[in-house]
mmCIF file with all atom_site columns, C-alpha atoms in Angstrom:
data_model
loop_
_atom_site.group_PDB
_atom_site.id
_atom_site.type_symbol
_atom_site.label_atom_id
_atom_site.label_alt_id
_atom_site.label_comp_id
_atom_site.label_asym_id
_atom_site.label_entity_id
_atom_site.label_seq_id
_atom_site.pdbx_PDB_ins_code
_atom_site.Cartn_x
_atom_site.Cartn_y
_atom_site.Cartn_z
_atom_site.occupancy
_atom_site.B_iso_or_equiv
_atom_site.pdbx_formal_charge
_atom_site.auth_seq_id
_atom_site.auth_comp_id
_atom_site.auth_asym_id
_atom_site.auth_atom_id
_atom_site.pdbx_PDB_model_num
ATOM 1   C CA . MET A 1 1   ? 19.704  5.186   -2.849  1.00 51.00 ? 1   MET A CA 1
ATOM 2   C CA . ARG A 1 2   ? 20.939  3.862   0.388   1.00 54.00 ? 2   ARG A CA 1
ATOM 3   C CA . ARG A 1 3   ? 18.224  5.848   2.287   1.00 55.00 ? 3   ARG A CA 1
ATOM 4   C CA . LEU A 1 4   ? 15.577  4.269   -0.102  1.00 52.00 ? 4   LEU A CA 1
ATOM 5   C CA . PHE A 1 5   ? 16.822  0.821   0.728   1.00 52.00 ? 5   PHE A CA 1
ATOM 6   C CA . SER A 1 6   ? 16.779  1.469   4.390   1.00 50.00 ? 6   SER A CA 1
ATOM 7   C CA . VAL A 1 7   ? 13.296  2.729   4.224   1.00 49.00 ? 7   VAL A CA 1
ATOM 8   C CA . VAL A 1 8   ? 12.024  -0.172  2.202   1.00 49.00 ? 8   VAL A CA 1
ATOM 9   C CA . SER A 1 9   ? 13.913  -2.740  4.459   1.00 50.00 ? 9   SER A CA 1
ATOM 10  C CA . LEU A 1 10  ? 12.289  -1.203  7.597   1.00 48.00 ? 10  LEU A CA 1
ATOM 11  C CA . CYS A 1 11  ? 8.864   -1.236  6.063   1.00 51.00 ? 11  CYS A CA 1
ATOM 12  C CA . ALA A 1 12  ? 9.356   -4.897  5.208   1.00 50.00 ? 12  ALA A CA 1
ATOM 13  C CA . LEU A 1 13  ? 10.398  -5.730  8.757   1.00 47.00 ? 13  LEU A CA 1
ATOM 14  C CA . ALA A 1 14  ? 7.523   -3.642  10.165  1.00 49.00 ? 14  ALA A CA 1
ATOM 15  C CA . ALA A 1 15  ? 5.111   -5.698  8.056   1.00 47.00 ? 15  ALA A CA 1
ATOM 16  C CA . CYS A 1 16  ? 6.310   -8.807  9.625   1.00 46.00 ? 16  CYS A CA 1
ATOM 17  C CA . ALA A 1 17  ? 5.521   -7.795  13.079  1.00 47.00 ? 17  ALA A CA 1
ATOM 18  C CA . ASP A 1 18  ? 2.520   -9.550  14.573  1.00 45.00 ? 18  ASP A CA 1
ATOM 19  C CA . GLN A 1 19  ? 0.142   -6.779  15.295  1.00 52.00 ? 19  GLN A CA 1
ATOM 20  C CA . GLY A 1 20  ? -3.655  -6.471  15.299  1.00 57.00 ? 20  GLY A CA 1
ATOM 21  C CA . PRO A 1 21  ? -6.000  -5.257  12.598  1.00 58.00 ? 21  PRO A CA 1
ATOM 22  C CA . GLY A 1 22  ? -5.696  -1.385  13.321  1.00 66.00 ? 22  GLY A CA 1
ATOM 23  C CA . ARG A 1 23  ? -2.065  -1.461  11.982  1.00 82.00 ? 23  ARG A CA 1
ATOM 24  C CA . GLN A 1 24  ? -1.164  0.473   8.910   1.00 91.00 ? 24  GLN A CA 1
ATOM 25  C CA . TYR A 1 25  ? 0.816   -1.182  6.212   1.00 96.00 ? 25  TYR A CA 1
ATOM 26  C CA . VAL A 1 26  ? 2.773   0.745   3.513   1.00 94.00 ? 26  VAL A CA 1
ATOM 27  C CA . VAL A 1 27  ? 3.896   -0.378  0.170   1.00 95.00 ? 27  VAL A CA 1
ATOM 28  C CA . PHE A 1 28  ? 6.357   1.861   -1.780  1.00 92.00 ? 28  PHE A CA 1
ATOM 29  C CA . PHE A 1 29  ? 6.673   2.163   -5.457  1.00 91.00 ? 29  PHE A CA 1
ATOM 30  C CA . SER A 1 30  ? 9.466   3.312   -7.910  1.00 89.00 ? 30  SER A CA 1
ATOM 31  C CA . GLN A 1 31  ? 9.119   6.543   -9.577  1.00 84.00 ? 31  GLN A CA 1
ATOM 32  C CA . GLY A 1 32  ? 6.537   6.409   -12.404 1.00 86.00 ? 32  GLY A CA 1
ATOM 33  C CA . SER A 1 33  ? 5.642   2.827   -11.612 1.00 91.00 ? 33  SER A CA 1
ATOM 34  C CA . SER A 1 34  ? 2.759   0.756   -10.256 1.00 94.00 ? 34  SER A CA 1
ATOM 35  C CA . ALA A 1 35  ? 4.564   -2.583  -10.254 1.00 96.00 ? 35  ALA A CA 1
ATOM 36  C CA . LEU A 1 36  ? 4.908   -4.507  -7.093  1.00 97.00 ? 36  LEU A CA 1
ATOM 37  C CA . ASP A 1 37  ? 8.518   -5.655  -6.330  1.00 96.00 ? 37  ASP A CA 1
ATOM 38  C CA . ASP A 1 38  ? 9.288   -8.591  -3.980  1.00 96.00 ? 38  ASP A CA 1
ATOM 39  C CA . THR A 1 39  ? 9.373   -6.439  -0.914  1.00 95.00 ? 39  THR A CA 1
ATOM 40  C CA . SER A 1 40  ? 5.884   -5.015  -1.687  1.00 96.00 ? 40  SER A CA 1
ATOM 41  C CA . LEU A 1 41  ? 4.601   -8.429  -2.492  1.00 97.00 ? 41  LEU A CA 1
ATOM 42  C CA . SER A 1 42  ? 5.636   -9.737  1.008   1.00 97.00 ? 42  SER A CA 1
ATOM 43  C CA . VAL A 1 43  ? 3.945   -6.661  2.588   1.00 97.00 ? 43  VAL A CA 1
ATOM 44  C CA . VAL A 1 44  ? 0.719   -7.233  0.678   1.00 98.00 ? 44  VAL A CA 1
ATOM 45  C CA . GLU A 1 45  ? 0.867   -11.076 1.490   1.00 98.00 ? 45  GLU A CA 1
ATOM 46  C CA . LYS A 1 46  ? 1.113   -10.304 5.233   1.00 97.00 ? 46  LYS A CA 1
ATOM 47  C CA . VAL A 1 47  ? -1.902  -7.961  4.944   1.00 97.00 ? 47  VAL A CA 1
ATOM 48  C CA . ALA A 1 48  ? -3.881  -10.689 3.115   1.00 97.00 ? 48  ALA A CA 1
ATOM 49  C CA . GLU A 1 49  ? -2.970  -13.136 5.889   1.00 97.00 ? 49  GLU A CA 1
ATOM 50  C CA . LYS A 1 50  ? -4.213  -10.749 8.476   1.00 96.00 ? 50  LYS A CA 1
ATOM 51  C CA . ALA A 1 51  ? -7.319  -10.026 6.513   1.00 96.00 ? 51  ALA A CA 1
ATOM 52  C CA . ARG A 1 52  ? -8.153  -13.750 6.370   1.00 94.00 ? 52  ARG A CA 1
ATOM 53  C CA . HIS A 1 53  ? -7.642  -13.828 10.192  1.00 95.00 ? 53  HIS A CA 1
ATOM 54  C CA . TYR A 1 54  ? -9.778  -10.730 10.791  1.00 95.00 ? 54  TYR A CA 1
ATOM 55  C CA . SER A 1 55  ? -12.551 -11.660 8.416   1.00 92.00 ? 55  SER A CA 1
ATOM 56  C CA . ASP A 1 56  ? -14.931 -8.980  9.855   1.00 93.00 ? 56  ASP A CA 1
ATOM 57  C CA . ARG A 1 57  ? -12.673 -6.129  8.775   1.00 95.00 ? 57  ARG A CA 1
ATOM 58  C CA . VAL A 1 58  ? -12.791 -4.002  5.643   1.00 97.00 ? 58  VAL A CA 1
ATOM 59  C CA . VAL A 1 59  ? -9.428  -3.706  3.813   1.00 97.00 ? 59  VAL A CA 1
ATOM 60  C CA . VAL A 1 60  ? -8.773  0.051   2.893   1.00 97.00 ? 60  VAL A CA 1
ATOM 61  C CA . VAL A 1 61  ? -6.227  0.538   0.271   1.00 97.00 ? 61  VAL A CA 1
ATOM 62  C CA . GLU A 1 62  ? -5.294  4.169   -0.360  1.00 95.00 ? 62  GLU A CA 1
ATOM 63  C CA . GLY A 1 63  ? -2.970  5.273   -3.208  1.00 93.00 ? 63  GLY A CA 1
ATOM 64  C CA . TYR A 1 64  ? -0.648  8.244   -3.253  1.00 86.00 ? 64  TYR A CA 1
ATOM 65  C CA . ALA A 1 65  ? 1.300   9.839   -5.942  1.00 78.00 ? 65  ALA A CA 1
ATOM 66  C CA . ARG A 1 66  ? 3.974   12.606  -6.142  1.00 73.00 ? 66  ARG A CA 1
ATOM 67  C CA . GLN A 1 67  ? 2.932   16.135  -7.266  1.00 70.00 ? 67  GLN A CA 1
ATOM 68  C CA . ASN A 1 68  ? 5.280   16.274  -10.182 1.00 70.00 ? 68  ASN A CA 1
ATOM 69  C CA . GLY A 1 69  ? 4.814   17.879  -13.733 1.00 63.00 ? 69  GLY A CA 1
ATOM 70  C CA . ASP A 1 70  ? 1.604   16.314  -15.197 1.00 64.00 ? 70  ASP A CA 1
ATOM 71  C CA . LEU A 1 71  ? -0.808  15.963  -12.369 1.00 66.00 ? 71  LEU A CA 1
ATOM 72  C CA . SER A 1 72  ? -3.214  13.781  -14.505 1.00 78.00 ? 72  SER A CA 1
ATOM 73  C CA . THR A 1 73  ? -0.389  11.219  -14.925 1.00 79.00 ? 73  THR A CA 1
ATOM 74  C CA . GLU A 1 74  ? 0.458   11.322  -11.200 1.00 80.00 ? 74  GLU A CA 1
ATOM 75  C CA . SER A 1 75  ? -3.225  10.932  -10.267 1.00 84.00 ? 75  SER A CA 1
ATOM 76  C CA . LEU A 1 76  ? -3.619  8.001   -12.649 1.00 88.00 ? 76  LEU A CA 1
ATOM 77  C CA . LEU A 1 77  ? -0.443  6.434   -11.038 1.00 88.00 ? 77  LEU A CA 1
ATOM 78  C CA . ALA A 1 78  ? -2.071  6.696   -7.597  1.00 89.00 ? 78  ALA A CA 1
ATOM 79  C CA . VAL A 1 79  ? -5.215  4.807   -8.996  1.00 93.00 ? 79  VAL A CA 1
ATOM 80  C CA . GLN A 1 80  ? -2.952  2.219   -10.753 1.00 95.00 ? 80  GLN A CA 1
ATOM 81  C CA . ARG A 1 81  ? -0.891  1.667   -7.578  1.00 94.00 ? 81  ARG A CA 1
ATOM 82  C CA . ALA A 1 82  ? -4.109  1.126   -5.499  1.00 96.00 ? 82  ALA A CA 1
ATOM 83  C CA . LYS A 1 83  ? -5.428  -1.207  -8.041  1.00 97.00 ? 83  LYS A CA 1
ATOM 84  C CA . ALA A 1 84  ? -2.255  -3.237  -8.265  1.00 98.00 ? 84  ALA A CA 1
ATOM 85  C CA . VAL A 1 85  ? -2.348  -3.667  -4.379  1.00 98.00 ? 85  VAL A CA 1
ATOM 86  C CA . SER A 1 86  ? -6.086  -4.631  -4.358  1.00 98.00 ? 86  SER A CA 1
ATOM 87  C CA . GLN A 1 87  ? -5.501  -7.161  -7.264  1.00 98.00 ? 87  GLN A CA 1
ATOM 88  C CA . GLN A 1 88  ? -2.582  -8.758  -5.289  1.00 98.00 ? 88  GLN A CA 1
ATOM 89  C CA . LEU A 1 89  ? -4.818  -8.887  -2.213  1.00 98.00 ? 89  LEU A CA 1
ATOM 90  C CA . MET A 1 90  ? -7.530  -10.623 -4.068  1.00 98.00 ? 90  MET A CA 1
ATOM 91  C CA . ALA A 1 91  ? -4.945  -13.040 -5.649  1.00 98.00 ? 91  ALA A CA 1
ATOM 92  C CA . ASP A 1 92  ? -3.855  -13.752 -2.086  1.00 97.00 ? 92  ASP A CA 1
ATOM 93  C CA . GLY A 1 93  ? -7.436  -14.641 -1.090  1.00 97.00 ? 93  GLY A CA 1
ATOM 94  C CA . VAL A 1 94  ? -9.002  -11.532 0.131   1.00 97.00 ? 94  VAL A CA 1
ATOM 95  C CA . SER A 1 95  ? -12.596 -11.058 -1.181  1.00 97.00 ? 95  SER A CA 1
ATOM 96  C CA . PRO A 1 96  ? -13.096 -8.216  -3.462  1.00 97.00 ? 96  PRO A CA 1
ATOM 97  C CA . ARG A 1 97  ? -16.257 -7.153  -1.485  1.00 96.00 ? 97  ARG A CA 1
ATOM 98  C CA . ARG A 1 98  ? -14.087 -6.372  1.532   1.00 97.00 ? 98  ARG A CA 1
ATOM 99  C CA . ILE A 1 99  ? -11.559 -4.136  -0.391  1.00 98.00 ? 99  ILE A CA 1
ATOM 100 C CA . ARG A 1 100 ? -12.171 -0.226  -0.512  1.00 97.00 ? 100 ARG A CA 1
ATOM 101 C CA . GLU A 1 101 ? -9.879  1.624   -2.820  1.00 96.00 ? 101 GLU A CA 1
ATOM 102 C CA . THR A 1 102 ? -9.354  5.402   -2.532  1.00 92.00 ? 102 THR A CA 1
ATOM 103 C CA . THR A 1 103 ? -6.746  7.610   -3.800  1.00 88.00 ? 103 THR A CA 1
ATOM 104 C CA . ARG A 1 104 ? -5.239  11.027  -2.608  1.00 81.00 ? 104 ARG A CA 1
ATOM 105 C CA . PRO A 1 105 ? -4.426  13.979  -4.748  1.00 72.00 ? 105 PRO A CA 1
ATOM 106 C CA . PRO A 1 106 ? -0.714  14.238  -5.855  1.00 64.00 ? 106 PRO A CA 1
ATOM 107 C CA . SER A 1 107 ? 1.300   15.770  -2.984  1.00 66.00 ? 107 SER A CA 1
ATOM 108 C CA . ASN A 1 108 ? 4.960   16.027  -1.932  1.00 60.00 ? 108 ASN A CA 1
ATOM 109 C CA . ALA A 1 109 ? 3.992   16.436  1.689   1.00 65.00 ? 109 ALA A CA 1
ATOM 110 C CA . GLN A 1 110 ? 5.610   13.172  2.626   1.00 58.00 ? 110 GLN A CA 1
ATOM 111 C CA . GLY A 1 111 ? 8.698   13.709  0.620   1.00 55.00 ? 111 GLY A CA 1
ATOM 112 C CA . ILE A 1 112 ? 9.536   12.192  -2.751  1.00 57.00 ? 112 ILE A CA 1
ATOM 113 C CA . VAL A 1 113 ? 9.528   8.542   -1.730  1.00 54.00 ? 113 VAL A CA 1
ATOM 114 C CA . GLY A 1 114 ? 6.730   8.832   0.775   1.00 62.00 ? 114 GLY A CA 1
ATOM 115 C CA . SER A 1 115 ? 4.472   10.279  -1.923  1.00 75.00 ? 115 SER A CA 1
ATOM 116 C CA . ARG A 1 116 ? 4.879   7.152   -4.051  1.00 84.00 ? 116 ARG A CA 1
ATOM 117 C CA . ARG A 1 117 ? 3.115   4.663   -1.927  1.00 91.00 ? 117 ARG A CA 1
ATOM 118 C CA . VAL A 1 118 ? -0.118  2.760   -1.079  1.00 95.00 ? 118 VAL A CA 1
ATOM 119 C CA . GLU A 1 119 ? -1.364  2.552   2.523   1.00 95.00 ? 119 GLU A CA 1
ATOM 120 C CA . ILE A 1 120 ? -3.348  -0.440  3.559   1.00 97.00 ? 120 ILE A CA 1
ATOM 121 C CA . GLU A 1 121 ? -5.424  -0.590  6.780   1.00 96.00 ? 121 GLU A CA 1
ATOM 122 C CA . LEU A 1 122 ? -7.883  -3.182  8.222   1.00 96.00 ? 122 LEU A CA 1
ATOM 123 C CA . LEU A 1 123 ? -10.820 -1.371  9.775   1.00 94.00 ? 123 LEU A CA 1
ATOM 124 C CA . ALA A 1 124 ? -14.078 -2.231  11.441  1.00 90.00 ? 124 ALA A CA 1
ATOM 125 C CA . GLN A 1 125 ? -17.095 -1.960  9.181   1.00 79.00 ? 125 GLN A CA 1
#
C-alpha cells in the first residue's frame, strides 16, 4: 500500500511540472474501479489547462486494464476509465471534438498498478 501511495504521489507531482504539450500524463485507478479520486482529478485538471493553452493539439486518452479473470470485464473497465477521464476533461473545458479515446487490450505488462491506468497526451493533429 505504501508503494501505491508513493507512485500516485509522484505522478501527481509530475503532473504539476510545467512542461510542453508532448508530455504524457498518467491517471491511476483502484482495482475494479473507473472512479476518479482527488489525485486523479488534479492530474486531469492540469491536462485540461494545458489543452486550453495548446488549442491546436488533440488530446489522446488511452485506457488500460489488468489482465485478470474475466477479460471482457477488464476490457470494459479500460473503456470506462478512458470515458471517465474524457468526461472530466470536457467538464474542465476541453472541447469533445479534440478528445480521442482509445483502449488497450488487458495486460499485466506494466505490473498490477500500471495496468490500471489512463494515459493522456497532447499531440499535433
